[in-house]
mmCIF file of C-alpha atoms in Angstrom:
data_model
loop_
_atom_site.group_PDB
_atom_site.id
_atom_site.type_symbol
_atom_site.label_atom_id
_atom_site.label_comp_id
_atom_site.label_asym_id
_atom_site.label_seq_id
_atom_site.Cartn_x
_atom_site.Cartn_y
_atom_site.Cartn_z
ATOM 1 C CA UNK G 1256 -40.015 -11.065 -20.748
ATOM 2 C CA UNK G 1257 -39.693 -13.932 -18.292
ATOM 3 C CA UNK G 1258 -36.287 -14.710 -19.690
ATOM 4 C CA UNK G 1259 -35.244 -11.110 -19.239
ATOM 5 C CA UNK G 1260 -36.462 -11.118 -15.596
ATOM 6 C CA UNK G 1261 -34.679 -14.378 -14.979
ATOM 7 C CA UNK G 1262 -31.436 -13.020 -16.384
ATOM 8 C CA UNK G 1263 -31.721 -9.888 -14.285
ATOM 9 C CA UNK G 1264 -32.224 -12.009 -11.124
ATOM 10 C CA UNK G 1265 -29.107 -13.994 -11.915
ATOM 11 C CA UNK G 1266 -27.109 -10.791 -12.361
ATOM 12 C CA UNK G 1267 -28.479 -9.484 -9.078
ATOM 13 C CA UNK G 1268 -26.864 -12.439 -7.287
ATOM 14 C CA UNK G 1269 -23.505 -11.433 -8.658
ATOM 15 C CA UNK G 1270 -24.019 -7.862 -7.384
ATOM 16 C CA UNK G 1271 -24.950 -9.232 -3.967
ATOM 17 C CA UNK G 1272 -21.757 -11.339 -3.899
ATOM 18 C CA UNK G 1273 -19.625 -8.290 -4.835
ATOM 19 C CA UNK G 1274 -21.404 -6.157 -2.245
ATOM 20 C CA UNK G 1275 -20.747 -8.681 0.591
ATOM 21 C CA UNK G 1276 -17.141 -9.253 -0.464
ATOM 22 C CA UNK G 1277 -16.430 -5.559 -0.684
ATOM 23 C CA UNK G 1278 -18.055 -4.979 2.717
ATOM 24 C CA UNK G 1279 -15.948 -7.681 4.354
ATOM 25 C CA UNK G 1280 -12.660 -6.539 2.803
ATOM 26 C CA UNK G 1281 -13.525 -2.887 3.485
ATOM 27 C CA UNK G 1282 -14.226 -3.739 7.126
ATOM 28 C CA UNK G 1283 -10.751 -5.311 7.337
ATOM 29 C CA UNK G 1284 -9.121 -2.128 6.080
ATOM 30 C CA UNK G 1285 -11.343 -0.044 8.393
ATOM 31 C CA UNK G 1286 -10.398 -2.084 11.489
ATOM 32 C CA UNK G 1287 -6.705 -1.784 10.594
ATOM 33 C CA UNK G 1288 -7.039 1.965 10.399
ATOM 34 C CA UNK G 1289 -8.974 2.184 13.681
ATOM 35 C CA UNK G 1290 -6.495 -0.104 15.451
ATOM 36 C CA UNK G 1291 -3.447 1.751 14.129
ATOM 37 C CA UNK G 1292 -2.159 -1.317 12.309
ATOM 38 C CA UNK G 1293 -0.620 0.809 9.606
ATOM 39 C CA UNK G 1294 1.342 2.909 12.082
ATOM 40 C CA UNK G 1295 4.891 2.011 13.049
ATOM 41 C CA UNK G 1296 5.938 3.323 16.479
ATOM 42 C CA UNK G 1297 9.455 3.833 17.631
ATOM 43 C CA UNK G 1298 8.912 1.115 20.203
ATOM 44 C CA UNK G 1299 8.253 -1.356 17.328
ATOM 45 C CA UNK G 1300 11.755 -0.826 15.973
ATOM 46 C CA UNK G 1301 15.109 -2.387 16.808
ATOM 47 C CA UNK G 1302 18.091 -0.145 16.176
ATOM 48 C CA UNK G 1303 21.432 -1.503 14.951
ATOM 49 C CA UNK G 1304 24.365 0.953 15.154
ATOM 50 C CA UNK G 1305 27.945 1.160 13.851
ATOM 51 C CA UNK G 1306 27.202 -0.595 10.540
ATOM 52 C CA UNK G 1307 29.749 0.177 7.834
ATOM 53 C CA UNK G 1308 28.604 0.547 4.222
ATOM 54 C CA UNK G 1309 30.212 -1.899 1.860
ATOM 55 C CA UNK G 1310 28.083 -1.355 -1.218
ATOM 56 C CA UNK G 1311 26.787 2.225 -1.760
ATOM 57 C CA UNK G 1312 22.998 2.663 -2.035
ATOM 58 C CA UNK G 1313 21.562 1.975 -5.478
ATOM 59 C CA UNK G 1314 18.203 2.767 -6.967
ATOM 60 C CA UNK G 1315 16.275 -0.298 -8.132
ATOM 61 C CA UNK G 1316 13.110 -0.639 -10.148
ATOM 62 C CA UNK G 1317 11.086 -3.617 -11.312
ATOM 63 C CA UNK G 1318 8.559 -3.035 -14.023
ATOM 64 C CA UNK G 1319 5.608 -5.050 -15.182
ATOM 65 C CA UNK G 1320 2.818 -6.652 -13.204
ATOM 66 C CA UNK G 1321 4.658 -6.550 -9.848
ATOM 67 C CA UNK G 1322 6.115 -3.075 -10.389
ATOM 68 C CA UNK G 1323 8.075 -1.586 -7.469
ATOM 69 C CA UNK G 1324 10.877 0.921 -6.682
ATOM 70 C CA UNK G 1325 13.334 0.718 -3.873
ATOM 71 C CA UNK G 1326 16.853 1.571 -2.710
ATOM 72 C CA UNK G 1327 19.264 -1.132 -1.522
ATOM 73 C CA UNK G 1328 22.721 -1.340 0.002
ATOM 74 C CA UNK G 1329 24.951 -3.741 1.902
ATOM 75 C CA UNK G 1330 27.206 -3.471 4.942
ATOM 76 C CA UNK G 1331 30.490 -5.006 6.015
ATOM 77 C CA UNK G 1332 30.189 -8.262 8.024
ATOM 78 C CA UNK G 1333 26.437 -8.452 7.458
ATOM 79 C CA UNK G 1334 24.762 -10.776 5.021
ATOM 80 C CA UNK G 1335 21.540 -8.780 4.655
ATOM 81 C CA UNK G 1336 20.647 -6.616 1.701
ATOM 82 C CA UNK G 1337 19.092 -3.561 3.328
ATOM 83 C CA UNK G 1338 16.104 -2.061 1.491
ATOM 84 C CA UNK G 1339 14.273 1.278 1.643
ATOM 85 C CA UNK G 1340 11.021 0.154 0.077
ATOM 86 C CA UNK G 1341 7.260 0.442 0.096
ATOM 87 C CA UNK G 1342 5.875 3.439 2.047
ATOM 88 C CA UNK G 1343 9.313 4.415 3.339
ATOM 89 C CA UNK G 1344 10.515 4.790 -0.252
ATOM 90 C CA UNK G 1345 7.556 7.009 -1.059
ATOM 91 C CA UNK G 1346 8.756 9.503 1.609
ATOM 92 C CA UNK G 1347 12.493 9.353 1.075
ATOM 93 C CA UNK G 1348 14.594 11.861 -0.889
ATOM 94 C CA UNK G 1349 16.360 9.148 -2.880
ATOM 95 C CA UNK G 1350 18.953 11.504 -4.337
ATOM 96 C CA UNK G 1351 20.158 12.384 -0.829
ATOM 97 C CA UNK G 1352 20.553 8.740 0.158
ATOM 98 C CA UNK G 1353 22.331 7.860 -3.059
ATOM 99 C CA UNK G 1354 24.621 10.885 -3.186
ATOM 100 C CA UNK G 1355 25.425 11.375 0.487
ATOM 101 C CA UNK G 1356 25.945 7.841 1.777
ATOM 102 C CA UNK G 1357 29.184 6.336 0.524
ATOM 103 C CA UNK G 1358 31.193 3.179 0.915
ATOM 104 C CA UNK G 1359 32.946 3.087 4.275
ATOM 105 C CA UNK G 1360 30.438 5.394 5.980
ATOM 106 C CA UNK G 1361 29.219 4.389 9.441
ATOM 107 C CA UNK G 1362 25.419 4.285 9.807
ATOM 108 C CA UNK G 1363 22.660 3.000 12.009
ATOM 109 C CA UNK G 1364 19.451 1.378 10.800
ATOM 110 C CA UNK G 1365 16.195 0.298 12.421
ATOM 111 C CA UNK G 1366 14.032 -2.650 11.529
ATOM 112 C CA UNK G 1367 10.750 -3.941 12.911
ATOM 113 C CA UNK G 1368 11.246 -6.172 15.944
ATOM 114 C CA UNK G 1369 8.894 -8.629 14.289
ATOM 115 C CA UNK G 1370 11.371 -8.906 11.388
ATOM 116 C CA UNK G 1371 14.583 -9.300 13.429
ATOM 117 C CA UNK G 1372 14.900 -12.759 11.930
ATOM 118 C CA UNK G 1373 15.749 -11.104 8.579
ATOM 119 C CA UNK G 1374 18.827 -9.307 10.076
ATOM 120 C CA UNK G 1375 22.201 -10.676 9.026
ATOM 121 C CA UNK G 1376 20.678 -13.363 6.836
ATOM 122 C CA UNK G 1377 20.977 -14.016 3.048
ATOM 123 C CA UNK G 1378 17.778 -12.086 2.415
ATOM 124 C CA UNK G 1379 16.430 -8.593 2.032
ATOM 125 C CA UNK G 1380 15.866 -6.607 5.221
ATOM 126 C CA UNK G 1381 13.511 -3.614 5.042
ATOM 127 C CA UNK G 1382 14.592 -0.683 7.195
ATOM 128 C CA UNK G 1383 12.530 2.182 8.696
ATOM 129 C CA UNK G 1384 15.376 4.393 9.883
ATOM 130 C CA UNK G 1385 18.723 5.281 8.316
ATOM 131 C CA UNK G 1386 21.003 7.583 10.229
ATOM 132 C CA UNK G 1387 24.436 8.969 9.308
ATOM 133 C CA UNK G 1388 26.150 11.692 11.363
ATOM 134 C CA UNK G 1389 22.957 12.279 13.296
ATOM 135 C CA UNK G 1390 20.958 12.886 10.102
ATOM 136 C CA UNK G 1391 17.873 10.812 9.651
ATOM 137 C CA UNK G 1392 17.187 10.038 6.019
ATOM 138 C CA UNK G 1393 13.806 8.323 6.486
ATOM 139 C CA UNK G 1394 10.652 10.086 7.632
ATOM 140 C CA UNK G 1395 8.712 7.716 9.843
ATOM 141 C CA UNK G 1396 5.809 10.144 10.323
ATOM 142 C CA UNK G 1397 5.460 10.647 6.573
ATOM 143 C CA UNK G 1398 5.645 6.837 6.056
ATOM 144 C CA UNK G 1399 2.888 6.261 8.629
ATOM 145 C CA UNK G 1400 0.640 8.932 7.119
ATOM 146 C CA UNK G 1401 1.023 7.492 3.582
ATOM 147 C CA UNK G 1402 0.327 3.929 4.738
ATOM 148 C CA UNK G 1403 -2.625 4.943 6.956
ATOM 149 C CA UNK G 1404 -4.132 7.097 4.231
ATOM 150 C CA UNK G 1405 -3.869 4.134 1.897
ATOM 151 C CA UNK G 1406 -5.929 2.103 4.338
ATOM 152 C CA UNK G 1407 -8.498 4.903 4.525
ATOM 153 C CA UNK G 1408 -8.798 5.070 0.740
ATOM 154 C CA UNK G 1409 -9.169 1.310 0.666
ATOM 155 C CA UNK G 1410 -12.120 1.067 3.019
ATOM 156 C CA UNK G 1411 -13.847 4.158 1.560
ATOM 157 C CA UNK G 1412 -13.669 2.754 -1.950
ATOM 158 C CA UNK G 1413 -14.730 -0.694 -0.934
ATOM 159 C CA UNK G 1414 -17.614 0.606 1.162
ATOM 160 C CA UNK G 1415 -18.728 2.661 -1.802
ATOM 161 C CA UNK G 1416 -18.584 -0.415 -4.077
ATOM 162 C CA UNK G 1417 -20.517 -2.392 -1.506
ATOM 163 C CA UNK G 1418 -23.185 0.317 -1.261
ATOM 164 C CA UNK G 1419 -23.591 0.801 -5.005
ATOM 165 C CA UNK G 1420 -23.781 -2.927 -5.771
ATOM 166 C CA UNK G 1421 -26.272 -3.380 -2.882
ATOM 167 C CA UNK G 1422 -28.465 -0.712 -4.374
ATOM 168 C CA UNK G 1423 -28.427 -2.469 -7.763
ATOM 169 C CA UNK G 1424 -29.166 -5.795 -6.073
ATOM 170 C CA UNK G 1425 -32.179 -4.244 -4.201
ATOM 171 C CA UNK G 1426 -33.925 -3.182 -7.450
ATOM 172 C CA UNK G 1427 -36.805 -5.531 -8.019
ATOM 173 C CA UNK G 1428 -37.025 -4.641 -11.691
ATOM 174 C CA UNK G 1429 -34.280 -3.720 -14.133
ATOM 175 C CA UNK G 1430 -34.408 0.026 -14.725
ATOM 176 C CA UNK G 1431 -34.693 1.108 -18.360
ATOM 177 C CA UNK G 1432 -31.511 3.112 -18.131
ATOM 178 C CA UNK G 1433 -29.627 -0.174 -17.626
ATOM 179 C CA UNK G 1434 -30.682 -1.106 -21.140
ATOM 180 C CA UNK G 1435 -28.689 1.860 -22.408
ATOM 181 C CA UNK G 1436 -25.838 1.945 -19.869
ATOM 182 C CA UNK G 1437 -24.349 -1.074 -18.100
ATOM 183 C CA UNK G 1438 -24.556 -0.588 -14.317
ATOM 184 C CA UNK G 1439 -20.992 -1.968 -14.024
ATOM 185 C CA UNK G 1440 -19.828 0.965 -16.183
ATOM 186 C CA UNK G 1441 -21.641 3.479 -13.989
ATOM 187 C CA UNK G 1442 -20.208 2.027 -10.826
ATOM 188 C CA UNK G 1443 -16.716 1.991 -12.363
ATOM 189 C CA UNK G 1444 -16.971 5.677 -13.336
ATOM 190 C CA UNK G 1445 -18.119 6.619 -9.851
ATOM 191 C CA UNK G 1446 -15.288 4.671 -8.216
ATOM 192 C CA UNK G 1447 -12.623 6.210 -10.575
ATOM 193 C CA UNK G 1448 -13.912 9.717 -9.782
ATOM 194 C CA UNK G 1449 -13.975 8.916 -6.070
ATOM 195 C CA UNK G 1450 -10.441 7.459 -6.288
ATOM 196 C CA UNK G 1451 -9.025 10.693 -7.668
ATOM 197 C CA UNK G 1452 -10.887 12.800 -5.132
ATOM 198 C CA UNK G 1453 -9.561 10.719 -2.262
ATOM 199 C CA UNK G 1454 -6.036 10.733 -3.771
ATOM 200 C CA UNK G 1455 -6.131 14.542 -3.721
ATOM 201 C CA UNK G 1456 -7.214 14.854 -0.124
ATOM 202 C CA UNK G 1457 -5.609 11.769 1.522
#
């Protein structure tokens, strides 16, 4: 019996550590949402006009552990590889970009002012606006909503994990139900259900 109590006390320390870590990380996501850190404003962008397409946009995909999808293209007299990636890619109609923008077309792009150093260098340059003939192919409002909702889901899930693990930590004795069902399994099931609920509304 004493050994069982001792083992439970040791496990409780792990739940406390998870609770604190989840609370701290969740607070980080929460503050980013409150401060608008996931929102890109027009004033955050630097526009570059009269760029001429040299390599037509192509769909790219990397599978495996670091899976991602994006569209990339290059322009004449510019060393950058321009990318539509991340949250911008989630909101773009990729068939329009690939089928309507051709080699020799004149376009304008916008990148974050904080990333101007990536412009015209031998590196990738993520864009947040792509305009041809006054048609905007990227939806900044959609991109902001998707990114911000991701932050909301993040802190809600982490705060839930923090609360559930804190409840388990606070139990002075191991409940009999935990002899039948691992509390980690119960927490995981609740988090998965919450994830799908949040994904459907955010």
